[in-house]
PDB file of C-alpha atoms and ligand atoms in Angstrom:
ATOM      1  CA  MET A 347      17.835   9.247  23.788  1.00  0.00           C
ATOM      2  CA  LEU A 348      21.209   7.762  24.621  1.00  0.00           C
ATOM      3  CA  GLY A 349      23.273  10.451  22.923  1.00  0.00           C
ATOM      4  CA  LYS A 350      24.906   8.186  20.347  1.00  0.00           C
ATOM      5  CA  GLU A 351      25.349   8.408  16.587  1.00  0.00           C
ATOM      6  CA  ALA A 352      23.962   5.074  15.475  1.00  0.00           C
ATOM      7  CA  ALA A 353      21.870   2.167  16.713  1.00  0.00           C
ATOM      8  CA  LEU A 354      21.081  -1.402  15.868  1.00  0.00           C
ATOM      9  CA  PHE A 355      18.145  -3.616  16.833  1.00  0.00           C
ATOM     10  CA  VAL A 356      19.247  -7.036  18.067  1.00  0.00           C
ATOM     11  CA  THR A 357      17.453 -10.150  19.203  1.00  0.00           C
ATOM     12  CA  SER A 358      18.495 -10.144  22.836  1.00  0.00           C
ATOM     13  CA  GLY A 359      20.735  -8.558  25.395  1.00  0.00           C
ATOM     14  CA  THR A 360      23.185 -11.400  25.002  1.00  0.00           C
ATOM     15  CA  GLN A 361      23.380 -10.896  21.245  1.00  0.00           C
ATOM     16  CA  GLY A 362      23.778  -7.143  21.733  1.00  0.00           C
ATOM     17  CA  ASN A 363      26.649  -7.534  24.162  1.00  0.00           C
ATOM     18  CA  ALA A 364      28.292 -10.075  21.861  1.00  0.00           C
ATOM     19  CA  VAL A 365      28.212  -7.929  18.713  1.00  0.00           C
ATOM     20  CA  ALA A 366      29.382  -4.868  20.645  1.00  0.00           C
ATOM     21  CA  ILE A 367      32.304  -6.714  22.227  1.00  0.00           C
ATOM     22  CA  LEU A 368      33.329  -8.257  18.906  1.00  0.00           C
ATOM     23  CA  SER A 369      33.256  -4.811  17.301  1.00  0.00           C
ATOM     24  CA  HIS A 370      35.586  -3.318  19.905  1.00  0.00           C
ATOM     25  CA  THR A 371      38.196  -6.069  19.973  1.00  0.00           C
ATOM     26  CA  ASN A 372      40.661  -8.225  18.048  1.00  0.00           C
ATOM     27  CA  ARG A 373      41.248 -11.933  18.601  1.00  0.00           C
ATOM     28  CA  GLY A 374      43.582 -12.535  21.511  1.00  0.00           C
ATOM     29  CA  ASP A 375      42.771  -9.311  23.359  1.00  0.00           C
ATOM     30  CA  GLU A 376      42.042  -9.244  27.060  1.00  0.00           C
ATOM     31  CA  ILE A 377      38.921  -7.476  28.300  1.00  0.00           C
ATOM     32  CA  ILE A 378      38.094  -6.317  31.810  1.00  0.00           C
ATOM     33  CA  LEU A 379      34.777  -7.307  33.362  1.00  0.00           C
ATOM     34  CA  GLU A 380      33.172  -7.340  36.774  1.00  0.00           C
ATOM     35  CA  ARG A 381      33.383 -10.832  38.288  1.00  0.00           C
ATOM     36  CA  ASN A 382      29.625 -11.231  38.682  1.00  0.00           C
ATOM     37  CA  SER A 383      28.656  -9.439  35.511  1.00  0.00           C
ATOM     38  CA  HIS A 384      26.058 -10.962  33.230  1.00  0.00           C
ATOM     39  CA  ILE A 385      28.491 -11.000  30.307  1.00  0.00           C
ATOM     40  CA  TYR A 386      31.009 -13.036  32.265  1.00  0.00           C
ATOM     41  CA  LEU A 387      28.619 -15.333  34.130  1.00  0.00           C
ATOM     42  CA  ASN A 388      25.618 -15.836  31.920  1.00  0.00           C
ATOM     43  CA  GLU A 389      26.476 -15.392  28.260  1.00  0.00           C
ATOM     44  CA  VAL A 390      27.810 -18.881  27.574  1.00  0.00           C
ATOM     45  CA  GLY A 391      31.434 -17.782  27.370  1.00  0.00           C
ATOM     46  CA  GLY A 392      30.653 -16.161  24.031  1.00  0.00           C
ATOM     47  CA  LEU A 393      33.545 -13.754  24.353  1.00  0.00           C
ATOM     48  CA  ALA A 394      35.975 -16.684  24.379  1.00  0.00           C
ATOM     49  CA  VAL A 395      34.175 -18.745  21.753  1.00  0.00           C
ATOM     50  CA  MET A 396      33.323 -16.021  19.258  1.00  0.00           C
ATOM     51  CA  GLY A 397      36.011 -13.445  19.977  1.00  0.00           C
ATOM     52  CA  SER A 398      38.957 -15.555  21.196  1.00  0.00           C
ATOM     53  CA  LEU A 399      39.107 -13.052  24.036  1.00  0.00           C
ATOM     54  CA  MET A 400      40.522 -13.458  27.515  1.00  0.00           C
ATOM     55  CA  ALA A 401      38.449 -12.249  30.439  1.00  0.00           C
ATOM     56  CA  ARG A 402      40.175 -10.350  33.227  1.00  0.00           C
ATOM     57  CA  THR A 403      37.633 -10.232  36.030  1.00  0.00           C
ATOM     58  CA  ILE A 404      37.585  -7.844  38.965  1.00  0.00           C
ATOM     59  CA  GLU A 405      35.344  -8.098  41.997  1.00  0.00           C
ATOM     60  CA  GLY A 406      33.357  -4.880  42.170  1.00  0.00           C
ATOM     61  CA  GLU A 407      31.898  -2.999  45.102  1.00  0.00           C
ATOM     62  CA  MET A 408      28.138  -3.492  44.650  1.00  0.00           C
ATOM     63  CA  GLY A 409      28.837  -4.016  40.970  1.00  0.00           C
ATOM     64  CA  TRP A 410      31.150  -1.035  40.552  1.00  0.00           C
ATOM     65  CA  ILE A 411      34.681  -1.813  39.425  1.00  0.00           C
ATOM     66  CA  LYS A 412      36.959   0.551  41.299  1.00  0.00           C
ATOM     67  CA  PRO A 413      39.126   2.722  39.030  1.00  0.00           C
ATOM     68  CA  GLU A 414      42.325   1.749  40.842  1.00  0.00           C
ATOM     69  CA  ASP A 415      41.543  -1.915  40.163  1.00  0.00           C
ATOM     70  CA  ILE A 416      41.092  -1.169  36.466  1.00  0.00           C
ATOM     71  CA  ARG A 417      44.399   0.683  36.409  1.00  0.00           C
ATOM     72  CA  ALA A 418      46.136  -2.246  38.104  1.00  0.00           C
ATOM     73  CA  SER A 419      44.633  -4.721  35.620  1.00  0.00           C
ATOM     74  CA  VAL A 420      45.488  -3.058  32.319  1.00  0.00           C
ATOM     75  CA  ARG A 421      48.350  -4.909  30.660  1.00  0.00           C
ATOM     76  CA  GLY A 422      51.400  -2.848  29.811  1.00  0.00           C
ATOM     77  CA  ASP A 423      53.235  -2.926  26.522  1.00  0.00           C
ATOM     78  CA  ASN A 424      54.934  -6.237  27.240  1.00  0.00           C
ATOM     79  CA  ILE A 425      55.574  -8.834  24.553  1.00  0.00           C
ATOM     80  CA  HIS A 426      54.332 -11.617  26.847  1.00  0.00           C
ATOM     81  CA  HIS A 427      50.914 -10.140  27.507  1.00  0.00           C
ATOM     82  CA  ALA A 428      47.607 -10.140  25.721  1.00  0.00           C
ATOM     83  CA  PRO A 429      46.719  -6.504  25.022  1.00  0.00           C
ATOM     84  CA  THR A 430      43.873  -5.050  27.074  1.00  0.00           C
ATOM     85  CA  SER A 431      41.403  -3.384  24.755  1.00  0.00           C
ATOM     86  CA  LEU A 432      38.003  -3.085  26.442  1.00  0.00           C
ATOM     87  CA  LEU A 433      36.311  -2.401  29.751  1.00  0.00           C
ATOM     88  CA  CYS A 434      32.745  -3.692  30.220  1.00  0.00           C
ATOM     89  CA  VAL A 435      30.522  -2.226  32.909  1.00  0.00           C
ATOM     90  CA  GLU A 436      26.977  -3.159  33.912  1.00  0.00           C
ATOM     91  CA  ASN A 437      24.341  -0.650  35.059  1.00  0.00           C
ATOM     92  CA  THR A 438      22.136  -1.476  36.887  1.00  0.00           C
ATOM     93  CA  HIS A 439      24.199  -4.341  38.221  1.00  0.00           C
ATOM     94  CA  ASN A 440      21.950  -7.357  38.306  1.00  0.00           C
ATOM     95  CA  THR A 441      23.542  -9.772  40.777  1.00  0.00           C
ATOM     96  CA  SER A 442      24.283  -7.020  43.314  1.00  0.00           C
ATOM     97  CA  GLY A 443      20.538  -6.437  43.457  1.00  0.00           C
ATOM     98  CA  GLY A 444      19.763  -4.036  40.618  1.00  0.00           C
ATOM     99  CA  ILE A 445      22.163  -1.466  41.995  1.00  0.00           C
ATOM    100  CA  PRO A 446      22.507   1.718  39.904  1.00  0.00           C
ATOM    101  CA  LEU A 447      26.054   2.925  39.329  1.00  0.00           C
ATOM    102  CA  THR A 448      26.138   6.693  39.728  1.00  0.00           C
ATOM    103  CA  VAL A 449      27.277   9.196  37.109  1.00  0.00           C
ATOM    104  CA  ASP A 450      30.451   9.772  39.153  1.00  0.00           C
ATOM    105  CA  GLN A 451      31.184   6.050  39.314  1.00  0.00           C
ATOM    106  CA  MET A 452      30.679   5.696  35.561  1.00  0.00           C
ATOM    107  CA  LYS A 453      32.921   8.691  34.919  1.00  0.00           C
ATOM    108  CA  ALA A 454      35.668   7.427  37.206  1.00  0.00           C
ATOM    109  CA  ASP A 455      35.846   4.099  35.332  1.00  0.00           C
ATOM    110  CA  TRP A 456      35.640   5.826  31.945  1.00  0.00           C
ATOM    111  CA  ASP A 457      38.481   8.207  32.835  1.00  0.00           C
ATOM    112  CA  VAL A 458      40.847   5.358  33.724  1.00  0.00           C
ATOM    113  CA  ALA A 459      39.802   3.357  30.668  1.00  0.00           C
ATOM    114  CA  LYS A 460      40.494   6.318  28.399  1.00  0.00           C
ATOM    115  CA  GLU A 461      43.845   7.051  30.103  1.00  0.00           C
ATOM    116  CA  HIS A 462      44.830   3.612  28.816  1.00  0.00           C
ATOM    117  CA  GLY A 463      43.140   3.813  25.419  1.00  0.00           C
ATOM    118  CA  LEU A 464      40.481   1.201  26.217  1.00  0.00           C
ATOM    119  CA  GLY A 465      37.043   1.076  24.665  1.00  0.00           C
ATOM    120  CA  VAL A 466      34.132   1.082  27.127  1.00  0.00           C
ATOM    121  CA  HIS A 467      31.014  -1.027  26.635  1.00  0.00           C
ATOM    122  CA  LEU A 468      28.048  -0.600  28.944  1.00  0.00           C
ATOM    123  CA  ASP A 469      25.759  -3.564  29.462  1.00  0.00           C
ATOM    124  CA  GLY A 470      22.813  -1.281  30.078  1.00  0.00           C
ATOM    125  CA  ALA A 471      20.158  -3.986  30.043  1.00  0.00           C
ATOM    126  CA  ARG A 472      18.473  -1.878  32.754  1.00  0.00           C
ATOM    127  CA  VAL A 473      20.173   1.485  32.343  1.00  0.00           C
ATOM    128  CA  PHE A 474      16.815   3.295  32.258  1.00  0.00           C
ATOM    129  CA  ASN A 475      16.101   1.853  35.715  1.00  0.00           C
ATOM    130  CA  ALA A 476      19.421   3.311  36.831  1.00  0.00           C
ATOM    131  CA  ALA A 477      18.631   6.748  35.400  1.00  0.00           C
ATOM    132  CA  ILE A 478      15.160   6.815  36.975  1.00  0.00           C
ATOM    133  CA  ALA A 479      16.487   5.673  40.350  1.00  0.00           C
ATOM    134  CA  LEU A 480      19.237   8.307  40.304  1.00  0.00           C
ATOM    135  CA  GLY A 481      16.955  11.032  38.940  1.00  0.00           C
ATOM    136  CA  VAL A 482      19.272  11.814  36.021  1.00  0.00           C
ATOM    137  CA  ASP A 483      18.851  11.875  32.250  1.00  0.00           C
ATOM    138  CA  VAL A 484      19.993   8.526  30.914  1.00  0.00           C
ATOM    139  CA  LYS A 485      22.496  10.359  28.677  1.00  0.00           C
ATOM    140  CA  GLU A 486      24.376  11.425  31.786  1.00  0.00           C
ATOM    141  CA  LEU A 487      25.199   7.762  32.317  1.00  0.00           C
ATOM    142  CA  THR A 488      25.665   6.661  28.720  1.00  0.00           C
ATOM    143  CA  GLN A 489      28.079   9.484  27.928  1.00  0.00           C
ATOM    144  CA  TYR A 490      30.643   7.409  29.832  1.00  0.00           C
ATOM    145  CA  ALA A 491      30.500   4.465  27.433  1.00  0.00           C
ATOM    146  CA  ASP A 492      31.379   4.169  23.761  1.00  0.00           C
ATOM    147  CA  THR A 493      28.765   1.505  23.118  1.00  0.00           C
ATOM    148  CA  VAL A 494      25.675   0.632  25.125  1.00  0.00           C
ATOM    149  CA  GLN A 495      23.375  -2.362  25.012  1.00  0.00           C
ATOM    150  CA  ILE A 496      19.855  -1.684  26.279  1.00  0.00           C
ATOM    151  CA  CYS A 497      17.115  -4.272  26.710  1.00  0.00           C
ATOM    152  CA  LEU A 498      13.665  -3.334  25.438  1.00  0.00           C
ATOM    153  CA  SER A 499      12.289  -6.531  26.875  1.00  0.00           C
ATOM    154  CA  LYS A 500      12.930  -6.195  30.615  1.00  0.00           C
ATOM    155  CA  GLY A 501      11.451  -3.301  32.601  1.00  0.00           C
ATOM    156  CA  LEU A 502      10.566  -1.570  29.330  1.00  0.00           C
ATOM    157  CA  SER A 503       8.139  -4.438  28.713  1.00  0.00           C
ATOM    158  CA  ALA A 504       8.541  -5.153  24.987  1.00  0.00           C
ATOM    159  CA  PRO A 505       8.046  -8.846  24.185  1.00  0.00           C
ATOM    160  CA  ILE A 506      11.491  -9.122  22.591  1.00  0.00           C
ATOM    161  CA  GLY A 507      14.581  -7.206  21.607  1.00  0.00           C
ATOM    162  CA  SER A 508      17.527  -5.072  22.573  1.00  0.00           C
ATOM    163  CA  MET A 509      19.450  -2.212  20.981  1.00  0.00           C
ATOM    164  CA  VAL A 510      23.141  -1.554  20.629  1.00  0.00           C
ATOM    165  CA  VAL A 511      24.108   2.092  20.264  1.00  0.00           C
ATOM    166  CA  GLY A 512      27.416   3.795  19.677  1.00  0.00           C
ATOM    167  CA  PRO A 513      29.567   5.558  17.107  1.00  0.00           C
ATOM    168  CA  GLU A 514      28.873   4.917  13.418  1.00  0.00           C
ATOM    169  CA  ASN A 515      32.107   2.971  12.814  1.00  0.00           C
ATOM    170  CA  LEU A 516      31.463   0.458  15.634  1.00  0.00           C
ATOM    171  CA  ILE A 517      27.782   0.028  14.809  1.00  0.00           C
ATOM    172  CA  LYS A 518      28.747  -0.686  11.191  1.00  0.00           C
ATOM    173  CA  LYS A 519      30.947  -3.533  12.413  1.00  0.00           C
ATOM    174  CA  ALA A 520      28.257  -4.686  14.860  1.00  0.00           C
ATOM    175  CA  ARG A 521      25.746  -4.887  12.000  1.00  0.00           C
ATOM    176  CA  LYS A 522      28.036  -7.304  10.185  1.00  0.00           C
ATOM    177  CA  TYR A 523      28.482  -9.441  13.317  1.00  0.00           C
ATOM    178  CA  ARG A 524      24.730  -9.423  13.881  1.00  0.00           C
ATOM    179  CA  LYS A 525      24.317 -10.832  10.369  1.00  0.00           C
ATOM    180  CA  MET A 526      26.946 -13.488  11.081  1.00  0.00           C
ATOM    181  CA  LEU A 527      25.049 -14.532  14.201  1.00  0.00           C
ATOM    182  CA  GLY A 528      21.803 -14.867  12.289  1.00  0.00           C
ATOM    183  CA  GLY A 529      20.262 -11.761  13.804  1.00  0.00           C
ATOM    184  CA  GLY A 530      19.869  -9.798  10.548  1.00  0.00           C
ATOM    185  CA  ARG A 531      16.181 -10.273   9.848  1.00  0.00           C
ATOM    186  CA  ARG A 532      14.293  -8.967   6.851  1.00  0.00           C
ATOM    187  CA  GLN A 533      11.091  -9.271   8.916  1.00  0.00           C
ATOM    188  CA  VAL A 534      12.380  -7.268  11.868  1.00  0.00           C
ATOM    189  CA  GLY A 535       9.680  -4.560  11.803  1.00  0.00           C
ATOM    190  CA  ILE A 536       7.098  -6.799  13.370  1.00  0.00           C
ATOM    191  CA  ILE A 537       9.255  -7.432  16.424  1.00  0.00           C
ATOM    192  CA  ALA A 538      10.832  -3.973  16.508  1.00  0.00           C
ATOM    193  CA  ALA A 539       7.493  -2.124  16.644  1.00  0.00           C
ATOM    194  CA  PRO A 540       6.842  -2.871  20.341  1.00  0.00           C
ATOM    195  CA  GLY A 541      10.313  -1.498  21.004  1.00  0.00           C
ATOM    196  CA  ILE A 542       9.093   1.939  19.929  1.00  0.00           C
ATOM    197  CA  VAL A 543       6.316   1.681  22.506  1.00  0.00           C
ATOM    198  CA  ALA A 544       8.897   0.550  25.067  1.00  0.00           C
ATOM    199  CA  LEU A 545      11.082   3.602  24.456  1.00  0.00           C
ATOM    200  CA  THR A 546       8.338   6.194  24.162  1.00  0.00           C
ATOM    201  CA  LYS A 547       5.803   5.023  26.758  1.00  0.00           C
ATOM    202  CA  MET A 548       7.443   2.687  29.235  1.00  0.00           C
ATOM    203  CA  VAL A 549      10.415   4.595  30.638  1.00  0.00           C
ATOM    204  CA  ASP A 550       8.813   7.033  33.073  1.00  0.00           C
ATOM    205  CA  ARG A 551       6.622   4.362  34.652  1.00  0.00           C
ATOM    206  CA  LEU A 552       9.699   2.468  35.908  1.00  0.00           C
ATOM    207  CA  VAL A 553       9.379   4.638  38.999  1.00  0.00           C
ATOM    208  CA  ASN A 554       6.297   2.543  39.911  1.00  0.00           C
ATOM    209  CA  ASP A 555       8.275  -0.698  39.657  1.00  0.00           C
ATOM    210  CA  HIS A 556      10.858   0.759  42.019  1.00  0.00           C
ATOM    211  CA  ALA A 557       8.251   1.859  44.564  1.00  0.00           C
ATOM    212  CA  ASN A 558       6.590  -1.564  44.345  1.00  0.00           C
ATOM    213  CA  ALA A 559       9.898  -3.372  44.862  1.00  0.00           C
ATOM    214  CA  LYS A 560      10.647  -1.220  47.889  1.00  0.00           C
ATOM    215  CA  ARG A 561       7.260  -1.985  49.423  1.00  0.00           C
ATOM    216  CA  LEU A 562       7.646  -5.673  48.614  1.00  0.00           C
ATOM    217  CA  ALA A 563      11.012  -5.752  50.391  1.00  0.00           C
ATOM    218  CA  GLU A 564       9.662  -3.848  53.396  1.00  0.00           C
ATOM    219  CA  GLY A 565       6.703  -6.195  53.706  1.00  0.00           C
ATOM    220  CA  LEU A 566       8.771  -9.363  53.288  1.00  0.00           C
ATOM    221  CA  SER A 567      11.340  -8.154  55.825  1.00  0.00           C
ATOM    222  CA  GLU A 568       8.537  -8.054  58.413  1.00  0.00           C
ATOM    223  CA  ILE A 569       7.934 -11.782  57.970  1.00  0.00           C
ATOM    224  CA  ASN A 570      10.031 -13.833  60.388  1.00  0.00           C
ATOM    225  CA  GLY A 571      12.459 -16.049  58.510  1.00  0.00           C
ATOM    226  CA  ILE A 572      12.672 -14.049  55.273  1.00  0.00           C
ATOM    227  CA  LYS A 573      15.882 -12.085  54.785  1.00  0.00           C
ATOM    228  CA  ILE A 574      16.307  -9.301  52.240  1.00  0.00           C
ATOM    229  CA  LEU A 575      19.769  -9.539  50.733  1.00  0.00           C
ATOM    230  CA  ASN A 576      20.126  -6.269  48.854  1.00  0.00           C
ATOM    231  CA  PRO A 577      19.472  -2.577  49.334  1.00  0.00           C
ATOM    232  CA  VAL A 578      16.434  -2.134  47.077  1.00  0.00           C
ATOM    233  CA  LYS A 579      17.185   0.758  44.737  1.00  0.00           C
ATOM    234  CA  THR A 580      15.377  -0.302  41.568  1.00  0.00           C
ATOM    235  CA  ASN A 581      13.069  -3.195  40.653  1.00  0.00           C
ATOM    236  CA  MET A 582      14.792  -6.174  42.250  1.00  0.00           C
ATOM    237  CA  VAL A 583      14.473  -7.858  45.613  1.00  0.00           C
ATOM    238  CA  TYR A 584      16.812 -10.715  46.467  1.00  0.00           C
ATOM    239  CA  ILE A 585      15.602 -12.880  49.324  1.00  0.00           C
ATOM    240  CA  ASP A 586      16.891 -15.755  51.422  1.00  0.00           C
ATOM    241  CA  LEU A 587      14.410 -18.288  52.765  1.00  0.00           C
ATOM    242  CA  SER A 588      16.804 -20.645  54.531  1.00  0.00           C
ATOM    243  CA  ASP A 589      15.632 -19.573  58.025  1.00  0.00           C
ATOM    244  CA  LEU A 590      12.144 -20.714  57.022  1.00  0.00           C
ATOM    245  CA  GLY A 591      13.559 -24.103  56.087  1.00  0.00           C
ATOM    246  CA  TRP A 592      12.245 -23.469  52.577  1.00  0.00           C
ATOM    247  CA  THR A 593      13.944 -24.053  49.274  1.00  0.00           C
ATOM    248  CA  GLY A 594      12.743 -22.466  46.072  1.00  0.00           C
ATOM    249  CA  ILE A 595      10.321 -25.327  45.549  1.00  0.00           C
ATOM    250  CA  GLU A 596       8.198 -24.486  48.600  1.00  0.00           C
ATOM    251  CA  TRP A 597       8.340 -20.821  47.603  1.00  0.00           C
ATOM    252  CA  THR A 598       7.137 -21.557  44.077  1.00  0.00           C
ATOM    253  CA  GLU A 599       4.310 -23.718  45.426  1.00  0.00           C
ATOM    254  CA  ALA A 600       3.217 -21.059  47.921  1.00  0.00           C
ATOM    255  CA  CYS A 601       3.226 -18.388  45.226  1.00  0.00           C
ATOM    256  CA  ALA A 602       1.208 -20.656  42.921  1.00  0.00           C
ATOM    257  CA  LYS A 603      -1.427 -21.041  45.658  1.00  0.00           C
ATOM    258  CA  LEU A 604      -1.762 -17.262  45.636  1.00  0.00           C
ATOM    259  CA  GLY A 605      -2.001 -17.186  41.850  1.00  0.00           C
ATOM    260  CA  TRP A 606       1.568 -15.915  41.304  1.00  0.00           C
ATOM    261  CA  LYS A 607       4.314 -17.350  39.180  1.00  0.00           C
ATOM    262  CA  SER A 608       7.712 -17.114  40.871  1.00  0.00           C
ATOM    263  CA  ARG A 609      10.488 -19.500  40.041  1.00  0.00           C
ATOM    264  CA  GLY A 610      12.633 -20.602  42.924  1.00  0.00           C
ATOM    265  CA  THR A 611      15.518 -23.019  42.515  1.00  0.00           C
ATOM    266  CA  THR A 612      17.377 -22.588  45.805  1.00  0.00           C
ATOM    267  CA  SER A 613      16.516 -20.872  49.078  1.00  0.00           C
ATOM    268  CA  ARG A 614      17.962 -17.659  47.628  1.00  0.00           C
ATOM    269  CA  LEU A 615      15.951 -16.106  44.869  1.00  0.00           C
ATOM    270  CA  ARG A 616      15.181 -12.917  43.014  1.00  0.00           C
ATOM    271  CA  LEU A 617      11.862 -11.121  42.698  1.00  0.00           C
ATOM    272  CA  VAL A 618      11.438  -8.467  40.019  1.00  0.00           C
ATOM    273  CA  THR A 619       8.560  -5.995  39.807  1.00  0.00           C
ATOM    274  CA  HIS A 620       7.276  -4.992  36.385  1.00  0.00           C
ATOM    275  CA  TYR A 621       4.466  -3.585  34.264  1.00  0.00           C
ATOM    276  CA  GLY A 622       1.129  -5.133  35.197  1.00  0.00           C
ATOM    277  CA  ILE A 623       1.967  -5.452  38.893  1.00  0.00           C
ATOM    278  CA  GLU A 624       0.375  -2.670  40.920  1.00  0.00           C
ATOM    279  CA  MET A 625       0.813  -1.634  44.555  1.00  0.00           C
ATOM    280  CA  GLU A 626      -2.460  -3.341  45.543  1.00  0.00           C
ATOM    281  CA  ASP A 627      -1.126  -6.585  44.055  1.00  0.00           C
ATOM    282  CA  ILE A 628       1.986  -6.250  46.218  1.00  0.00           C
ATOM    283  CA  GLU A 629      -0.140  -5.712  49.323  1.00  0.00           C
ATOM    284  CA  ALA A 630      -2.322  -8.723  48.506  1.00  0.00           C
ATOM    285  CA  PHE A 631       0.748 -10.861  47.844  1.00  0.00           C
ATOM    286  CA  LEU A 632       2.355  -9.833  51.140  1.00  0.00           C
ATOM    287  CA  GLN A 633      -0.774 -10.679  53.070  1.00  0.00           C
ATOM    288  CA  GLY A 634      -1.105 -14.031  51.324  1.00  0.00           C
ATOM    289  CA  ILE A 635       2.508 -15.062  51.726  1.00  0.00           C
ATOM    290  CA  ALA A 636       2.531 -14.073  55.426  1.00  0.00           C
ATOM    291  CA  GLU A 637      -0.278 -16.584  55.964  1.00  0.00           C
ATOM    292  CA  LEU A 638       1.482 -19.373  54.090  1.00  0.00           C
ATOM    293  CA  VAL A 639       5.017 -19.279  55.535  1.00  0.00           C
ATOM    294  CA  PRO A 640       5.809 -21.558  58.495  1.00  0.00           C
ATOM    295  CA  LYS A 641       5.913 -19.640  61.770  1.00  0.00           C
ATOM    296  CA  VAL A 642       9.511 -19.439  62.990  1.00  0.00           C
TER     297      VAL A 642
HETATM  298  C1  PLP B1377      22.629  -7.290  33.035  1.00  0.00           C
HETATM  299  C2  PLP B1377      22.114  -8.151  31.933  1.00  0.00           C
HETATM  300  N1  PLP B1377      22.693  -8.081  30.737  1.00  0.00           N
HETATM  301  C3  PLP B1377      22.283  -8.833  29.703  1.00  0.00           C
HETATM  302  C4  PLP B1377      21.237  -9.708  29.849  1.00  0.00           C
HETATM  303  C5  PLP B1377      20.854 -10.574  28.677  1.00  0.00           C
HETATM  304  O1  PLP B1377      19.630 -10.301  28.133  1.00  0.00           O
HETATM  305  P1  PLP B1377      18.859 -11.412  27.271  1.00  0.00           P
HETATM  306  O2  PLP B1377      18.213 -12.332  28.250  1.00  0.00           O
HETATM  307  O3  PLP B1377      17.880 -10.613  26.470  1.00  0.00           O
HETATM  308  O4  PLP B1377      19.871 -12.094  26.416  1.00  0.00           O
HETATM  309  C6  PLP B1377      20.594  -9.821  31.086  1.00  0.00           C
HETATM  310  C7  PLP B1377      19.475 -10.762  31.261  1.00  0.00           C
HETATM  311  O5  PLP B1377      18.941 -10.956  32.326  1.00  0.00           O
HETATM  312  C8  PLP B1377      21.053  -9.031  32.161  1.00  0.00           C
HETATM  313  O6  PLP B1377      20.502  -9.115  33.376  1.00  0.00           O
END
């Protein structure tokens, strides 16, 4: 499906990114990442701890690292510098609001990376959402990465698991790292089986999640005091409740009254649509929440 030679089942997206990065790099290398990427922000600094790698971060434009910024960040052949060996990209880009990077954007980054002999790893936790939103075959996107991590457990709805795909030689190394990290399970079939359902039955329906997220954002934007923070292109809606005088706590309580679980920590939070939430649920939620928010 992703146009690669070999694949490996891993426990989680974080484990998948870790084994892929370790397979591409040597201790002391520098790798280029987007400043708000999941790998950099939310994977416990694993690249430094496990790989002895330095992170060179670049602020992207809605998650896309501009090719000229990659070019300017690659270290030359200078005895003082850590060698740059890998570029990591994320598609869809989570913290920008589930924004899909286009085929052209992926290609532009790939071209610069390859000009400089870098490997390219795609954190494609939600790359099927990107493909569906762009109306392209997912291979069009993944052709511009050597290795890809996909999550079976997010929009694709499996209870657990991710895959790492790529060329045989890198997946062979990744398998060894997976073992080192305790992810080589003899009993894996029982948790891998739902992944087959995820890949064969749950991809095309992502279009519903996207339509539901769009409607959710539209409806919430009509409520005074709720701001939508991102252009809604896939399954994510980021909202800001500060004009309501609400923090996440009031939000969570209001949702609970309506029978919904939604975890808010601050006045900015993320809503994600998924399997099991239908358009009529969105409409009912919008009606309910409109009645519960303070009038501003
Ligand atoms: C872009 C991205 N990559 C990787 C991950 C990590 O996945 P997991 O929670 O399975 O470790 C996430 C999780 O939200 C993510 O959003």
